[in-house]
PDB file of C-alpha atoms in Angstrom:
ATOM      1  CA  GLU A  95       7.781  -0.657  19.831  1.00 51.00           C
ATOM      2  CA  THR A  96       7.254  -3.726  17.657  1.00 67.00           C
ATOM      3  CA  GLY A  97       6.397  -3.458  13.978  1.00 89.00           C
ATOM      4  CA  VAL A  98       3.748  -5.235  11.934  1.00 95.00           C
ATOM      5  CA  THR A  99       4.464  -8.933  11.691  1.00 95.00           C
ATOM      6  CA  GLN A 100       2.873 -11.428   9.319  1.00 97.00           C
ATOM      7  CA  SER A 101       2.889 -15.203   9.255  1.00 96.00           C
ATOM      8  CA  PRO A 102       3.664 -17.361   7.484  1.00 97.00           C
ATOM      9  CA  THR A 103       6.111 -15.721   5.091  1.00 96.00           C
ATOM     10  CA  HIS A 104       5.459 -18.239   2.336  1.00 96.00           C
ATOM     11  CA  LEU A 105       2.642 -20.675   1.709  1.00 96.00           C
ATOM     12  CA  ILE A 106       1.765 -23.135  -1.022  1.00 98.00           C
ATOM     13  CA  LYS A 107      -1.814 -24.351  -1.419  1.00 97.00           C
ATOM     14  CA  THR A 108      -3.854 -26.264  -3.939  1.00 97.00           C
ATOM     15  CA  ARG A 109      -6.826 -24.891  -5.823  1.00 97.00           C
ATOM     16  CA  GLY A 110     -10.028 -25.318  -3.804  1.00 97.00           C
ATOM     17  CA  GLN A 111      -8.300 -25.324  -0.432  1.00 98.00           C
ATOM     18  CA  GLN A 112      -8.718 -22.746   2.305  1.00 98.00           C
ATOM     19  CA  VAL A 113      -5.996 -20.570   3.814  1.00 98.00           C
ATOM     20  CA  THR A 114      -5.584 -18.367   6.877  1.00 98.00           C
ATOM     21  CA  LEU A 115      -3.005 -15.604   7.016  1.00 98.00           C
ATOM     22  CA  ARG A 116      -2.118 -13.816  10.233  1.00 97.00           C
ATOM     23  CA  CYS A 117      -1.048 -10.331  11.138  1.00 97.00           C
ATOM     24  CA  SER A 118       0.055  -8.716  14.396  1.00 95.00           C
ATOM     25  CA  SER A 119      -0.476  -4.983  14.423  1.00 92.00           C
ATOM     26  CA  GLN A 120       2.099  -2.474  15.515  1.00 89.00           C
ATOM     27  CA  SER A 121       1.792  -1.774  19.227  1.00 85.00           C
ATOM     28  CA  GLY A 122      -0.882   0.830  19.977  1.00 85.00           C
ATOM     29  CA  HIS A 123      -2.614   0.593  16.598  1.00 88.00           C
ATOM     30  CA  ASN A 124      -6.360  -0.053  16.365  1.00 87.00           C
ATOM     31  CA  THR A 125      -6.918  -0.620  12.648  1.00 90.00           C
ATOM     32  CA  VAL A 126      -5.758  -3.319  10.272  1.00 93.00           C
ATOM     33  CA  SER A 127      -5.994  -3.224   6.491  1.00 93.00           C
ATOM     34  CA  TRP A 128      -5.277  -6.086   4.119  1.00 96.00           C
ATOM     35  CA  TYR A 129      -3.970  -5.777   0.590  1.00 97.00           C
ATOM     36  CA  GLN A 130      -3.349  -8.207  -2.267  1.00 98.00           C
ATOM     37  CA  GLN A 131      -0.365  -7.509  -4.506  1.00 97.00           C
ATOM     38  CA  ALA A 132      -0.159  -9.545  -7.681  1.00 96.00           C
ATOM     39  CA  LEU A 133       3.135  -9.733  -9.539  1.00 93.00           C
ATOM     40  CA  GLY A 134       3.908  -6.465 -11.279  1.00 91.00           C
ATOM     41  CA  GLN A 135       0.931  -4.666  -9.752  1.00 94.00           C
ATOM     42  CA  GLY A 136       0.403  -2.244  -6.939  1.00 95.00           C
ATOM     43  CA  PRO A 137      -1.268  -3.397  -3.722  1.00 96.00           C
ATOM     44  CA  GLN A 138      -5.041  -3.722  -4.003  1.00 95.00           C
ATOM     45  CA  PHE A 139      -7.244  -2.993  -0.990  1.00 93.00           C
ATOM     46  CA  ILE A 140      -9.148  -6.035   0.287  1.00 95.00           C
ATOM     47  CA  PHE A 141     -10.736  -4.769   3.502  1.00 92.00           C
ATOM     48  CA  GLN A 142     -10.105  -2.937   6.726  1.00 91.00           C
ATOM     49  CA  TYR A 143     -10.985  -3.797  10.315  1.00 91.00           C
ATOM     50  CA  TYR A 144     -11.511  -1.262  13.067  1.00 88.00           C
ATOM     51  CA  ARG A 145     -12.535  -2.225  16.605  1.00 86.00           C
ATOM     52  CA  GLU A 146     -13.128  -5.803  15.483  1.00 89.00           C
ATOM     53  CA  GLU A 147     -15.581  -4.877  12.733  1.00 90.00           C
ATOM     54  CA  GLU A 148     -15.153  -4.618   8.989  1.00 90.00           C
ATOM     55  CA  ASN A 149     -14.835  -0.941   8.154  1.00 85.00           C
ATOM     56  CA  GLY A 150     -14.709  -0.994   4.385  1.00 86.00           C
ATOM     57  CA  ARG A 151     -14.131  -3.480   1.615  1.00 89.00           C
ATOM     58  CA  GLY A 152     -12.593  -3.412  -1.813  1.00 89.00           C
ATOM     59  CA  ASN A 153     -13.720  -5.318  -4.882  1.00 90.00           C
ATOM     60  CA  PHE A 154     -13.146  -8.817  -3.514  1.00 95.00           C
ATOM     61  CA  PRO A 155     -15.666 -11.689  -3.337  1.00 96.00           C
ATOM     62  CA  PRO A 156     -17.135 -12.953  -0.045  1.00 96.00           C
ATOM     63  CA  ARG A 157     -14.766 -15.923   0.011  1.00 97.00           C
ATOM     64  CA  PHE A 158     -12.236 -13.362   1.278  1.00 98.00           C
ATOM     65  CA  SER A 159     -13.080 -12.785   4.918  1.00 96.00           C
ATOM     66  CA  GLY A 160     -11.320 -11.509   7.979  1.00 95.00           C
ATOM     67  CA  LEU A 161     -11.255 -11.120  11.698  1.00 95.00           C
ATOM     68  CA  GLN A 162      -9.761  -8.645  14.119  1.00 93.00           C
ATOM     69  CA  PHE A 163      -9.177  -9.728  17.696  1.00 92.00           C
ATOM     70  CA  PRO A 164      -9.315  -7.674  20.922  1.00 89.00           C
ATOM     71  CA  ASN A 165      -5.534  -7.359  20.872  1.00 85.00           C
ATOM     72  CA  TYR A 166      -5.915  -5.858  17.361  1.00 82.00           C
ATOM     73  CA  SER A 167      -4.224  -8.780  15.626  1.00 91.00           C
ATOM     74  CA  SER A 168      -6.006  -9.970  12.508  1.00 95.00           C
ATOM     75  CA  GLU A 169      -6.609 -12.883  10.198  1.00 97.00           C
ATOM     76  CA  LEU A 170      -7.353 -13.035   6.504  1.00 98.00           C
ATOM     77  CA  ASN A 171      -9.208 -16.140   5.382  1.00 98.00           C
ATOM     78  CA  VAL A 172      -9.611 -17.174   1.782  1.00 98.00           C
ATOM     79  CA  ASN A 173     -11.917 -20.055   0.893  1.00 97.00           C
ATOM     80  CA  ALA A 174     -12.080 -22.076  -2.316  1.00 97.00           C
ATOM     81  CA  LEU A 175      -8.688 -20.885  -3.494  1.00 98.00           C
ATOM     82  CA  GLU A 176      -8.269 -20.074  -7.160  1.00 97.00           C
ATOM     83  CA  LEU A 177      -5.080 -19.876  -9.193  1.00 97.00           C
ATOM     84  CA  ASP A 178      -5.489 -16.090  -9.464  1.00 96.00           C
ATOM     85  CA  ASP A 179      -5.292 -15.802  -5.685  1.00 98.00           C
ATOM     86  CA  SER A 180      -1.548 -16.357  -5.985  1.00 98.00           C
ATOM     87  CA  ALA A 181      -0.073 -13.089  -4.757  1.00 98.00           C
ATOM     88  CA  LEU A 182       1.712 -11.286  -1.952  1.00 97.00           C
ATOM     89  CA  TYR A 183      -0.720 -10.443   0.842  1.00 98.00           C
ATOM     90  CA  LEU A 184       0.161  -7.374   2.842  1.00 97.00           C
ATOM     91  CA  CYS A 185      -1.159  -6.315   6.194  1.00 96.00           C
ATOM     92  CA  ALA A 186      -0.949  -2.720   7.390  1.00 95.00           C
ATOM     93  CA  SER A 187      -1.881  -1.209  10.728  1.00 93.00           C
ATOM     94  CA  SER A 188      -2.590   2.329  11.821  1.00 89.00           C
ATOM     95  CA  LEU A 189      -4.043   4.354  14.663  1.00 86.00           C
ATOM     96  CA  VAL A 190      -7.280   5.936  13.499  1.00 78.00           C
ATOM     97  CA  GLY A 191      -7.790   9.392  14.929  1.00 72.00           C
ATOM     98  CA  ALA A 192      -4.122  10.114  15.426  1.00 68.00           C
ATOM     99  CA  PRO A 193      -2.889  13.307  13.764  1.00 68.00           C
ATOM    100  CA  GLY A 194      -1.372  12.403  10.437  1.00 69.00           C
ATOM    101  CA  GLU A 195      -2.483   8.784  10.588  1.00 74.00           C
ATOM    102  CA  LYS A 196       0.179   6.653   8.967  1.00 82.00           C
ATOM    103  CA  LEU A 197       0.044   3.101   7.667  1.00 88.00           C
ATOM    104  CA  PHE A 198       2.755   0.673   8.704  1.00 92.00           C
ATOM    105  CA  PHE A 199       3.108  -2.362   6.455  1.00 95.00           C
ATOM    106  CA  GLY A 200       4.237  -5.852   7.211  1.00 96.00           C
ATOM    107  CA  SER A 201       6.616  -7.821   5.007  1.00 96.00           C
ATOM    108  CA  GLY A 202       3.795  -9.872   3.556  1.00 97.00           C
ATOM    109  CA  THR A 203       2.831 -13.490   3.000  1.00 98.00           C
ATOM    110  CA  GLN A 204       3.606 -14.920  -0.421  1.00 97.00           C
ATOM    111  CA  LEU A 205       0.779 -17.293  -1.352  1.00 98.00           C
ATOM    112  CA  SER A 206       1.140 -19.686  -4.252  1.00 98.00           C
ATOM    113  CA  VAL A 207      -1.930 -21.603  -5.427  1.00 97.00           C
ATOM    114  CA  LEU A 208      -1.179 -24.634  -7.601  1.00 96.00           C
TER     115      LEU A 208
ATOM    116  CA  ALA B  34     -13.804   4.982 -11.727  1.00 71.00           C
ATOM    117  CA  GLN B  35     -11.286   5.528  -8.985  1.00 81.00           C
ATOM    118  CA  ARG B  36      -7.862   5.058 -10.431  1.00 90.00           C
ATOM    119  CA  VAL B  37      -4.219   5.941  -9.942  1.00 95.00           C
ATOM    120  CA  THR B  38      -2.024   5.868 -13.015  1.00 97.00           C
ATOM    121  CA  GLN B  39       1.746   5.739 -13.054  1.00 98.00           C
ATOM    122  CA  PRO B  40       2.654   5.731 -16.735  1.00 96.00           C
ATOM    123  CA  GLU B  41       6.259   4.633 -16.364  1.00 96.00           C
ATOM    124  CA  LYS B  42       7.129   1.133 -15.179  1.00 96.00           C
ATOM    125  CA  LEU B  43      10.829   1.946 -15.127  1.00 97.00           C
ATOM    126  CA  LEU B  44      12.708   5.212 -14.902  1.00 98.00           C
ATOM    127  CA  SER B  45      16.473   5.196 -15.188  1.00 97.00           C
ATOM    128  CA  VAL B  46      18.599   8.278 -14.488  1.00 97.00           C
ATOM    129  CA  PHE B  47      22.178   9.080 -13.656  1.00 97.00           C
ATOM    130  CA  LYS B  48      23.282  10.252 -10.231  1.00 97.00           C
ATOM    131  CA  GLY B  49      22.837  14.000  -9.892  1.00 97.00           C
ATOM    132  CA  ALA B  50      20.173  14.225 -12.579  1.00 98.00           C
ATOM    133  CA  PRO B  51      16.679  15.517 -11.806  1.00 97.00           C
ATOM    134  CA  VAL B  52      13.938  12.978 -11.259  1.00 97.00           C
ATOM    135  CA  GLU B  53      10.213  13.224 -11.864  1.00 97.00           C
ATOM    136  CA  LEU B  54       7.950  10.272 -11.210  1.00 98.00           C
ATOM    137  CA  LYS B  55       4.546  10.858 -12.716  1.00 98.00           C
ATOM    138  CA  CYS B  56       1.224  10.133 -11.069  1.00 97.00           C
ATOM    139  CA  ASN B  57      -2.265  10.954 -12.302  1.00 96.00           C
ATOM    140  CA  TYR B  58      -5.472  10.116 -10.540  1.00 95.00           C
ATOM    141  CA  SER B  59      -9.147   9.832 -11.274  1.00 92.00           C
ATOM    142  CA  TYR B  60     -11.432  10.391  -8.316  1.00 85.00           C
ATOM    143  CA  SER B  61     -14.675  12.279  -7.889  1.00 78.00           C
ATOM    144  CA  GLY B  62     -14.284  13.257  -4.244  1.00 75.00           C
ATOM    145  CA  SER B  63     -11.527  15.005  -2.314  1.00 77.00           C
ATOM    146  CA  PRO B  64      -8.800  12.429  -1.989  1.00 83.00           C
ATOM    147  CA  GLU B  65      -5.614  12.578  -0.071  1.00 87.00           C
ATOM    148  CA  LEU B  66      -2.544  11.694  -2.098  1.00 91.00           C
ATOM    149  CA  PHE B  67       0.533   9.795  -0.987  1.00 93.00           C
ATOM    150  CA  TRP B  68       3.812   8.466  -2.257  1.00 95.00           C
ATOM    151  CA  TYR B  69       4.990   5.146  -0.845  1.00 95.00           C
ATOM    152  CA  VAL B  70       8.452   3.684  -1.414  1.00 96.00           C
ATOM    153  CA  GLN B  71       9.848   0.198  -1.189  1.00 96.00           C
ATOM    154  CA  TYR B  72      13.620  -0.137  -1.057  1.00 96.00           C
ATOM    155  CA  SER B  73      15.234  -3.473  -1.881  1.00 93.00           C
ATOM    156  CA  ARG B  74      14.382  -6.092   0.758  1.00 91.00           C
ATOM    157  CA  GLN B  75      12.466  -3.578   2.854  1.00 93.00           C
ATOM    158  CA  ARG B  76       8.816  -2.997   3.607  1.00 95.00           C
ATOM    159  CA  LEU B  77       6.543  -0.615   1.855  1.00 95.00           C
ATOM    160  CA  GLN B  78       6.715   2.692   3.709  1.00 93.00           C
ATOM    161  CA  LEU B  79       5.250   6.147   3.459  1.00 92.00           C
ATOM    162  CA  LEU B  80       7.499   8.693   1.768  1.00 94.00           C
ATOM    163  CA  LEU B  81       5.259  11.751   1.829  1.00 91.00           C
ATOM    164  CA  ARG B  82       1.657  12.953   1.694  1.00 88.00           C
ATOM    165  CA  HIS B  83       0.268  16.028   0.024  1.00 84.00           C
ATOM    166  CA  ILE B  84      -1.370  17.525   3.093  1.00 78.00           C
ATOM    167  CA  SER B  85       1.970  17.711   4.894  1.00 78.00           C
ATOM    168  CA  ARG B  86       3.558  19.759   2.123  1.00 75.00           C
ATOM    169  CA  GLU B  87       6.954  18.601   3.321  1.00 79.00           C
ATOM    170  CA  SER B  88      10.156  17.481   1.682  1.00 81.00           C
ATOM    171  CA  ILE B  89      11.396  14.028   2.578  1.00 86.00           C
ATOM    172  CA  LYS B  90      14.858  12.873   1.495  1.00 91.00           C
ATOM    173  CA  GLY B  91      14.866  15.765  -0.949  1.00 91.00           C
ATOM    174  CA  PHE B  92      11.623  14.649  -2.612  1.00 94.00           C
ATOM    175  CA  THR B  93       8.627  16.924  -3.033  1.00 94.00           C
ATOM    176  CA  ALA B  94       5.231  16.436  -4.620  1.00 94.00           C
ATOM    177  CA  ASP B  95       2.614  19.031  -5.435  1.00 88.00           C
ATOM    178  CA  LEU B  96      -1.042  18.200  -5.841  1.00 89.00           C
ATOM    179  CA  ASN B  97      -2.434  19.742  -9.018  1.00 90.00           C
ATOM    180  CA  LYS B  98      -6.198  19.366  -8.848  1.00 88.00           C
ATOM    181  CA  GLY B  99      -6.702  20.899 -12.282  1.00 89.00           C
ATOM    182  CA  GLU B 100      -4.509  18.295 -13.929  1.00 91.00           C
ATOM    183  CA  THR B 101      -5.347  15.620 -11.329  1.00 92.00           C
ATOM    184  CA  SER B 102      -1.660  14.945 -10.891  1.00 94.00           C
ATOM    185  CA  PHE B 103       0.703  14.382  -7.980  1.00 95.00           C
ATOM    186  CA  HIS B 104       4.138  14.044  -9.523  1.00 97.00           C
ATOM    187  CA  LEU B 105       7.132  13.238  -7.319  1.00 96.00           C
ATOM    188  CA  LYS B 106      10.256  15.298  -7.917  1.00 96.00           C
ATOM    189  CA  LYS B 107      13.822  15.492  -6.748  1.00 96.00           C
ATOM    190  CA  PRO B 108      16.355  17.908  -8.207  1.00 96.00           C
ATOM    191  CA  PHE B 109      19.422  15.705  -7.801  1.00 97.00           C
ATOM    192  CA  ALA B 110      19.000  11.924  -7.710  1.00 97.00           C
ATOM    193  CA  GLN B 111      21.179   9.776  -5.465  1.00 97.00           C
ATOM    194  CA  GLU B 112      22.001   6.089  -5.869  1.00 97.00           C
ATOM    195  CA  GLU B 113      20.203   5.329  -2.610  1.00 97.00           C
ATOM    196  CA  ASP B 114      16.986   6.627  -4.189  1.00 97.00           C
ATOM    197  CA  SER B 115      16.816   3.479  -6.310  1.00 98.00           C
ATOM    198  CA  ALA B 116      13.585   1.784  -5.283  1.00 97.00           C
ATOM    199  CA  MET B 117      10.004   1.038  -6.244  1.00 97.00           C
ATOM    200  CA  TYR B 118       7.713   4.047  -5.887  1.00 98.00           C
ATOM    201  CA  TYR B 119       3.947   3.843  -5.583  1.00 97.00           C
ATOM    202  CA  CYS B 120       1.491   6.682  -5.801  1.00 97.00           C
ATOM    203  CA  ALA B 121      -1.691   6.163  -3.791  1.00 94.00           C
ATOM    204  CA  LEU B 122      -4.869   7.939  -2.793  1.00 90.00           C
ATOM    205  CA  SER B 123      -7.426   7.574  -0.069  1.00 85.00           C
ATOM    206  CA  ASP B 124     -10.745   9.121   0.748  1.00 72.00           C
ATOM    207  CA  PRO B 125     -10.949   9.255   4.537  1.00 62.00           C
ATOM    208  CA  MET B 126     -14.551  10.454   4.350  1.00 59.00           C
ATOM    209  CA  ASN B 127     -15.527   6.962   3.229  1.00 60.00           C
ATOM    210  CA  TYR B 128     -13.825   5.142   6.048  1.00 56.00           C
ATOM    211  CA  GLY B 129     -14.466   7.120   9.193  1.00 54.00           C
ATOM    212  CA  GLY B 130     -11.383   9.213   8.772  1.00 55.00           C
ATOM    213  CA  SER B 131      -9.011   6.299   8.251  1.00 62.00           C
ATOM    214  CA  GLN B 132      -6.195   6.353   5.718  1.00 67.00           C
ATOM    215  CA  GLY B 133      -6.251   2.580   5.445  1.00 72.00           C
ATOM    216  CA  ASN B 134      -8.209   2.244   2.210  1.00 83.00           C
ATOM    217  CA  LEU B 135      -5.493   3.163  -0.230  1.00 89.00           C
ATOM    218  CA  ILE B 136      -5.818   2.890  -3.998  1.00 90.00           C
ATOM    219  CA  PHE B 137      -2.358   2.284  -5.420  1.00 94.00           C
ATOM    220  CA  GLY B 138      -0.879   2.754  -8.837  1.00 96.00           C
ATOM    221  CA  LYS B 139       1.152  -0.025 -10.401  1.00 97.00           C
ATOM    222  CA  GLY B 140       4.403   1.587  -9.352  1.00 97.00           C
ATOM    223  CA  THR B 141       7.504   2.957 -11.015  1.00 98.00           C
ATOM    224  CA  LYS B 142      10.891   1.413 -10.511  1.00 98.00           C
ATOM    225  CA  LEU B 143      13.519   4.119 -10.192  1.00 98.00           C
ATOM    226  CA  SER B 144      17.067   3.145 -11.020  1.00 98.00           C
ATOM    227  CA  VAL B 145      19.801   5.694 -10.314  1.00 98.00           C
ATOM    228  CA  LYS B 146      23.057   4.851 -12.033  1.00 97.00           C
ATOM    229  CA  PRO B 147      26.458   6.031 -10.774  1.00 95.00           C
TER     230      PRO B 147
END
């Protein structure tokens, strides 16, 4: 059983650029959630994907978008990067409908916007 | 507004001393409450959830709806308990039963000294 993997681990971008972060779900999971964790803060919910459709969104602007693929892997895209987008981005997968559904987190992608 | 508050950024205790990590929440529905832990150089992982009413690694947490609290307790702290602890809530009714939309507190860093 493989865990949640994220790539890349670190990324440096310039303000105004676009970025794509990737996440491979844990085997057998059908839901992916993305979180943004700024320094010194707890993770903040961005959105969740279930069966390739967005299934809920936190308080993030439309320039944050995502995709979930048939193999349940996922991408987080951020357009028009701003300095405040610098953060650790966490991906978590789960199996909706399973008794005691449990989130499994990846190690994250550290994004720095200069 | 939906909110999870962890009033202490840092809690330092000696080995063998009791530990209580405080968590208060503000939510109008019927949330589920969780404690997540992140040990040094490891991923964020679930420690326990209120509906399970279980003890994990000697930790327990009781949901007090009257005080809207979900404090984490352990009678005798161990050095290996040193970690970052996050309290979180979710409302599965809003997301088709999924636990993926967690609202996290800012976390408390527990340091257990020998």
